[in-house]
């Protein structure tokens, strides 16, 4: 069982440490989105220096390229991308269900590669096999993402996710035996709670997942932050307290990180911060700014005075503006360093504030300034 120590609790919020074979994650923590075994525009050295504790890669993308066998041959994901800290993989469900020609049966999904049209099939079993071969510390069960937001589709997706979870757990145990026998490190499985925006379905799903022999929980399919607090208040108390919870794909908006941590989530991942960075949309304590805006042309101050990232310590807004205007690659690098550091640091500070009993003050002052409320 994945070791998770809770150091402090405050309501549903908690501070803890997840112990993985590749090291510890002090939670709450923001996990870097390394979809294709890389965080776009950043090296792993930069990720390490900006304070990231863990990364999350996507099984679907890695199955297509470079292929699971190659990653296994390289010694696993961490070795392949030279990230010597904890790693997660998500099952790829989210990406597969967004493809145009996806065929879903009770057995699994058939789809065509978005790259060359090659045919693929993923089942709960093959997803588990792929994730063990990739070798991340923490895997997500293969889940079915609903095709629409309506109740019937959500219920159907949840039902199938639960049936697939049972098969994932079984296959995970099978793979575990084989890998441990071969002297490989332990890997861990999270169930994924579905149910969309419907709290009765969320409760059903949480209860179902809670009973399973898994190491933690992903909370999936959250597309809109509206009502996320109520959803988490429904889900988290139904999950065993001693197992970690990962809020999948949320964290582009800082408020989601506060709400997520306040109502019981331990880790977060989101491609938003680095995606926005590449477009010149940069976090500051006073809200997001577009660095391409003409008003920054002669602004010789740092992006954020009180940020200790490589970008803010060394460069001015005028320089960043120039790099974006001339479409220099370095623009994306520096902007990504800052945005990723910003979200990592916000969650680290949330952790500290829960420990110091100052969470509410920190939340209120941060959000007031950031959203100009
Ligand atoms: Zn910075």
Coordinates of C-alpha atoms and ligand atoms in Angstrom, one line a residue:
X1 CA 0.0 0.0 0.0
X2 CA 1.2 3.5 -0.9
X3 CA 2.5 5.2 2.3
X4 CA 0.7 8.5 3.0
X5 CA 1.4 10.3 6.3
X6 CA -1.0 13.1 7.3
X7 CA 0.8 15.8 9.3
X8 CA -2.1 18.1 9.9
X9 CA -5.8 18.4 9.2
X10 CA -8.0 21.5 9.1
X11 CA -11.6 20.6 8.2
X12 CA -11.3 18.6 5.0
X13 CA -7.9 20.2 4.1
X14 CA -4.8 18.2 5.0
X15 CA -1.0 18.4 4.9
X16 CA 0.8 15.2 4.3
X17 CA 3.7 13.3 2.6
X18 CA 3.2 10.7 -0.1
X19 CA 6.2 8.3 0.0
X20 CA 7.0 6.8 -3.4
X21 CA 9.9 4.7 -4.6
X22 CA 11.3 7.8 -6.4
X23 CA 11.0 10.0 -3.3
X24 CA 8.5 11.9 -1.2
X25 CA 5.8 14.4 -2.3
X26 CA 4.9 17.0 0.3
X27 CA 1.3 17.7 -0.1
X28 CA -0.7 19.6 -1.1
X29 CA 1.5 19.8 -4.2
X30 CA 1.1 20.9 -7.9
X31 CA 2.3 18.2 -10.2
X32 CA 3.9 19.2 -13.5
X33 CA 2.1 18.1 -16.7
X34 CA 4.7 16.2 -18.7
X35 CA 2.2 14.8 -21.2
X36 CA 4.8 13.4 -23.7
X37 CA 7.5 12.8 -21.0
X38 CA 8.4 16.4 -21.1
X39 CA 7.0 19.6 -19.7
X40 CA 6.7 21.8 -22.8
X41 CA 9.6 24.3 -23.2
X42 CA 11.2 23.2 -19.9
X43 CA 14.1 20.9 -19.1
X44 CA 13.9 18.6 -16.1
X45 CA 16.7 20.6 -14.5
X46 CA 14.6 23.7 -14.8
X47 CA 11.6 21.8 -13.3
X48 CA 13.7 20.7 -10.4
X49 CA 15.0 24.2 -9.8
X50 CA 11.6 25.9 -9.9
X51 CA 10.5 23.6 -7.1
X52 CA 8.4 20.9 -8.8
X53 CA 8.1 17.7 -6.8
X54 CA 6.5 15.4 -9.3
X55 CA 5.4 15.1 -13.0
X56 CA 2.4 13.4 -14.7
X57 CA 2.7 11.9 -18.2
X58 CA 0.0 10.6 -20.4
X59 CA -0.3 6.9 -21.3
X60 CA -2.2 7.5 -24.5
X61 CA 0.5 9.8 -25.9
X62 CA 3.3 7.5 -24.8
X63 CA 1.6 4.5 -26.4
X64 CA 1.6 6.3 -29.7
X65 CA 5.0 7.8 -29.5
X66 CA 7.7 6.6 -28.6
X67 CA 5.8 3.4 -27.7
X68 CA 5.7 1.5 -24.4
X69 CA 8.5 -1.0 -25.3
X70 CA 11.0 1.8 -25.9
X71 CA 10.3 3.5 -22.6
X72 CA 10.6 0.1 -20.8
X73 CA 13.9 -0.5 -22.6
X74 CA 15.1 2.9 -21.5
X75 CA 14.6 1.9 -17.9
X76 CA 11.1 3.5 -17.4
X77 CA 9.7 7.0 -17.6
X78 CA 11.8 8.6 -14.8
X79 CA 15.1 7.2 -16.3
X80 CA 14.0 8.0 -19.9
X81 CA 13.3 11.7 -19.2
X82 CA 15.9 12.1 -16.5
X83 CA 13.4 13.1 -13.8
X84 CA 14.6 11.5 -10.6
X85 CA 11.6 12.3 -8.5
X86 CA 8.1 10.9 -8.3
X87 CA 6.1 10.3 -11.5
X88 CA 2.4 9.8 -12.3
X89 CA 0.7 8.5 -15.4
X90 CA -2.9 9.1 -16.3
X91 CA -4.7 6.4 -18.2
X92 CA -5.2 8.3 -21.4
X93 CA -8.9 8.0 -21.2
X94 CA -9.4 11.8 -21.4
X95 CA -7.5 12.1 -24.7
X96 CA -8.9 9.0 -26.3
X97 CA -12.5 10.0 -25.6
X98 CA -11.8 13.4 -27.2
X99 CA -10.9 11.7 -30.5
X100 CA -13.3 11.9 -33.4
X101 CA -13.6 8.1 -34.3
X102 CA -13.6 6.4 -31.0
X103 CA -15.6 3.2 -30.6
X104 CA -16.6 2.2 -27.1
X105 CA -17.6 -1.3 -26.1
X106 CA -17.9 -2.9 -22.7
X107 CA -14.5 -4.4 -23.4
X108 CA -12.6 -1.2 -24.1
X109 CA -12.0 1.4 -26.8
X110 CA -10.9 1.3 -30.4
X111 CA -9.5 4.4 -32.0
X112 CA -7.3 5.7 -34.7
X113 CA -4.0 7.5 -33.9
X114 CA -4.3 11.3 -34.3
X115 CA -0.8 11.1 -35.8
X116 CA -1.0 8.6 -38.7
X117 CA -4.5 7.0 -38.5
X118 CA -3.0 3.7 -37.2
X119 CA -5.6 1.6 -35.4
X120 CA -5.3 1.0 -31.6
X121 CA -7.3 -0.7 -29.0
X122 CA -7.1 0.0 -25.2
X123 CA -8.8 -2.1 -22.6
X124 CA -8.5 -1.7 -18.8
X125 CA -6.0 -4.6 -18.9
X126 CA -3.8 -3.1 -21.6
X127 CA -3.9 0.3 -19.9
X128 CA -2.6 -1.3 -16.7
X129 CA 0.1 -3.3 -18.7
X130 CA 1.2 -0.1 -20.5
X131 CA 1.4 1.9 -17.2
X132 CA 3.4 -0.8 -15.5
X133 CA 5.8 -0.9 -18.5
X134 CA 6.1 2.9 -18.4
X135 CA 6.9 2.5 -14.8
X136 CA 5.5 5.6 -13.1
X137 CA 5.1 5.5 -9.4
X138 CA 1.4 6.2 -9.5
X139 CA -1.1 5.0 -12.2
X140 CA -4.7 6.1 -12.9
X141 CA -7.3 3.5 -13.6
X142 CA -8.7 3.5 -17.1
X143 CA -11.9 5.5 -17.0
X144 CA -14.7 6.3 -19.4
X145 CA -15.2 10.0 -19.9
X146 CA -18.8 10.9 -20.7
X147 CA -19.6 12.1 -24.2
X148 CA -21.8 14.9 -23.0
X149 CA -22.7 16.7 -19.8
X150 CA -26.2 15.2 -19.6
X151 CA -27.2 12.9 -16.7
X152 CA -27.8 9.7 -18.7
X153 CA -24.4 10.0 -20.4
X154 CA -22.7 10.7 -17.1
X155 CA -24.4 7.8 -15.4
X156 CA -23.4 5.5 -18.2
X157 CA -19.8 6.6 -18.2
X158 CA -19.7 6.2 -14.4
X159 CA -21.1 2.7 -14.6
X160 CA -18.6 1.7 -17.2
X161 CA -15.7 3.3 -15.2
X162 CA -16.7 1.2 -12.2
X163 CA -16.8 -2.0 -14.3
X164 CA -13.4 -1.1 -15.8
X165 CA -12.0 -0.3 -12.3
X166 CA -12.6 -3.8 -11.2
X167 CA -10.7 -5.1 -14.2
X168 CA -7.9 -2.5 -13.6
X169 CA -7.5 -3.7 -10.0
X170 CA -7.3 -7.3 -11.0
X171 CA -4.7 -6.6 -13.8
X172 CA -2.7 -4.3 -11.5
X173 CA -2.3 -7.1 -9.0
X174 CA -1.3 -9.5 -11.7
X175 CA 1.3 -7.1 -13.1
X176 CA 2.5 -6.3 -9.5
X177 CA 3.4 -9.9 -8.9
X178 CA 5.3 -10.2 -12.2
X179 CA 7.3 -6.9 -11.7
X180 CA 8.1 -7.4 -8.1
X181 CA 9.3 -10.9 -8.8
X182 CA 11.7 -9.4 -11.4
X183 CA 13.1 -7.1 -8.7
X184 CA 11.3 -4.0 -10.0
X185 CA 10.0 -1.3 -7.6
X186 CA 6.4 -1.1 -6.5
X187 CA 3.9 0.9 -8.5
X188 CA 0.6 2.2 -7.2
X189 CA -3.0 2.5 -8.5
X190 CA -5.5 5.3 -8.1
X191 CA -9.2 4.7 -8.8
X192 CA -10.9 7.6 -10.7
X193 CA -14.1 9.1 -9.3
X194 CA -16.5 10.1 -12.0
X195 CA -20.0 11.6 -12.0
X196 CA -19.5 15.1 -13.6
X197 CA -21.5 17.9 -12.2
X198 CA -24.1 15.6 -10.6
X199 CA -23.4 15.2 -6.9
X200 CA -25.6 12.1 -6.5
X201 CA -23.5 10.4 -9.1
X202 CA -20.3 11.7 -7.5
X203 CA -21.4 10.3 -4.2
X204 CA -22.2 6.9 -5.8
X205 CA -18.8 6.8 -7.6
X206 CA -16.9 7.8 -4.5
X207 CA -18.6 5.1 -2.4
X208 CA -17.8 2.5 -5.1
X209 CA -14.2 3.5 -5.5
X210 CA -13.7 3.8 -1.7
X211 CA -14.4 0.1 -1.3
X212 CA -11.7 -1.0 -3.8
X213 CA -8.2 -2.2 -3.0
X214 CA -6.5 0.9 -4.5
X215 CA -3.8 3.2 -3.2
X216 CA -5.5 6.5 -3.8
X217 CA -8.0 8.4 -5.9
X218 CA -8.1 10.6 -8.9
X219 CA -11.1 12.9 -9.1
X220 CA -11.8 13.2 -12.8
X221 CA -14.0 14.8 -15.3
X222 CA -14.1 18.2 -13.7
X223 CA -14.4 20.7 -16.5
X224 CA -15.9 23.7 -14.8
X225 CA -14.9 25.1 -11.5
X226 CA -18.4 26.2 -10.7
X227 CA -19.7 23.9 -8.0
X228 CA -16.4 22.2 -7.5
X229 CA -16.5 23.0 -3.8
X230 CA -19.8 21.3 -3.4
X231 CA -18.7 18.3 -5.4
X232 CA -15.5 17.9 -3.3
X233 CA -17.5 18.3 -0.1
X234 CA -19.6 15.4 -1.3
X235 CA -16.8 13.2 -2.6
X236 CA -13.8 13.6 -0.2
X237 CA -15.6 12.7 3.1
X238 CA -16.7 9.4 1.4
X239 CA -13.1 8.5 0.5
X240 CA -10.8 6.8 3.1
X241 CA -8.9 9.5 4.9
X242 CA -5.6 7.7 4.8
X243 CA -5.3 7.6 1.0
X244 CA -4.2 10.5 -1.2
X245 CA -6.5 12.3 -3.7
X246 CA -5.5 13.8 -7.0
X247 CA -7.6 16.4 -8.7
X248 CA -7.1 15.7 -12.4
X249 CA -6.5 18.5 -14.8
X250 CA -7.4 21.4 -12.6
X251 CA -5.2 24.3 -11.6
X252 CA -5.1 26.9 -14.4
X253 CA -7.0 29.3 -12.2
X254 CA -5.4 29.8 -8.8
X255 CA -8.8 29.8 -7.1
X256 CA -9.2 26.1 -8.1
X257 CA -6.0 25.2 -6.2
X258 CA -7.3 26.9 -3.0
X259 CA -10.7 25.3 -3.4
X260 CA -9.2 21.9 -4.2
X261 CA -6.9 22.0 -1.1
X262 CA -9.5 23.4 1.2
X263 CA -11.9 20.5 0.4
X264 CA -9.5 17.6 0.7
X265 CA -7.3 17.2 -2.5
X266 CA -3.7 16.5 -2.1
X267 CA -2.2 16.8 -5.6
X268 CA -3.2 18.7 -8.8
X269 CA -2.0 18.7 -12.4
X270 CA -2.9 21.0 -15.2
X271 CA -1.4 21.8 -18.6
X272 CA -2.9 25.3 -18.3
X273 CA 0.0 27.2 -16.7
X274 CA 2.6 26.3 -19.3
X275 CA 0.1 26.5 -22.2
X276 CA -0.8 30.0 -21.2
X277 CA 2.9 30.9 -20.7
X278 CA 3.7 29.9 -24.3
X279 CA 1.0 32.4 -25.4
X280 CA 2.4 35.2 -23.3
X281 CA -0.3 35.0 -20.6
X282 CA 1.6 35.3 -17.3
X283 CA 0.6 35.1 -13.7
X284 CA 1.2 37.9 -11.3
X285 CA -0.1 38.5 -7.8
X286 CA -2.4 41.1 -9.3
X287 CA -3.9 38.7 -11.9
X288 CA -2.8 37.4 -15.3
X289 CA -1.2 39.8 -17.8
X290 CA -0.5 39.6 -21.5
X291 CA 3.2 40.4 -21.8
X292 CA 2.7 41.1 -25.6
X293 CA 0.7 44.2 -24.7
X294 CA 2.4 47.4 -25.9
X295 CA 2.4 48.9 -22.3
X296 CA 5.2 46.5 -21.4
X297 CA 7.5 47.6 -24.2
X298 CA 9.6 49.9 -22.0
X299 CA 8.8 48.4 -18.6
X300 CA 12.1 47.6 -17.0
X301 CA 10.8 46.0 -13.9
X302 CA 10.6 42.3 -13.3
X303 CA 7.3 40.4 -14.1
X304 CA 6.9 39.9 -10.3
X305 CA 9.2 41.6 -7.8
X306 CA 8.6 39.0 -5.1
X307 CA 9.1 35.9 -7.3
X308 CA 12.3 34.0 -7.0
X309 CA 12.1 32.2 -10.3
X310 CA 15.0 32.5 -12.9
X311 CA 12.8 34.7 -15.1
X312 CA 11.9 37.2 -12.5
X313 CA 15.3 37.3 -10.8
X314 CA 17.1 38.1 -14.1
X315 CA 14.9 39.7 -16.7
X316 CA 12.5 42.6 -17.2
X317 CA 9.0 42.8 -18.7
X318 CA 10.5 44.8 -21.5
X319 CA 12.9 42.0 -22.4
X320 CA 10.1 39.3 -22.2
X321 CA 7.9 41.6 -24.4
X322 CA 10.7 41.8 -26.9
X323 CA 11.2 38.0 -26.9
X324 CA 7.5 37.4 -27.5
X325 CA 7.3 40.1 -30.2
X326 CA 10.2 38.6 -32.1
X327 CA 8.9 35.0 -31.5
X328 CA 12.1 33.9 -29.8
X329 CA 12.1 30.3 -28.3
X330 CA 13.5 31.8 -25.1
X331 CA 10.2 33.7 -24.6
X332 CA 8.4 30.4 -24.1
X333 CA 11.1 29.0 -21.9
X334 CA 11.2 32.0 -19.5
X335 CA 7.5 32.4 -19.4
X336 CA 7.0 28.7 -18.7
X337 CA 9.6 28.8 -15.9
X338 CA 7.6 31.6 -14.3
X339 CA 4.1 30.3 -14.7
X340 CA 5.0 26.8 -13.5
X341 CA 6.9 28.2 -10.6
X342 CA 4.0 30.4 -9.7
X343 CA 1.5 27.6 -9.4
X344 CA 4.0 25.3 -7.6
X345 CA 4.7 28.1 -5.1
X346 CA 1.0 29.0 -4.6
X347 CA 0.3 25.3 -3.6
X348 CA 3.5 25.2 -1.4
X349 CA 2.3 28.3 0.4
X350 CA -1.2 26.8 0.8
X351 CA 0.6 23.8 2.5
X352 CA 2.5 26.2 4.8
X353 CA -0.6 28.2 5.6
X354 CA -2.5 25.0 6.6
X355 CA 0.4 24.1 8.9
X356 CA 0.4 27.6 10.4
X357 CA -3.4 27.8 10.7
X358 CA -3.4 30.8 8.4
X359 CA -5.0 29.2 5.4
X360 CA -8.2 31.4 5.5
X361 CA -6.2 34.6 5.7
X362 CA -3.9 33.6 2.9
X363 CA -6.8 32.5 0.7
X364 CA -8.7 35.7 1.2
X365 CA -5.8 38.0 0.7
X366 CA -4.5 36.1 -2.4
X367 CA -7.8 35.9 -4.1
X368 CA -8.8 39.5 -3.3
X369 CA -5.7 40.8 -4.9
X370 CA -5.5 38.3 -7.8
X371 CA -9.2 38.6 -8.9
X372 CA -9.5 42.3 -7.9
X373 CA -12.5 41.6 -5.7
Ligands
LIG1 ZN1 8.8 34.5 -11.7

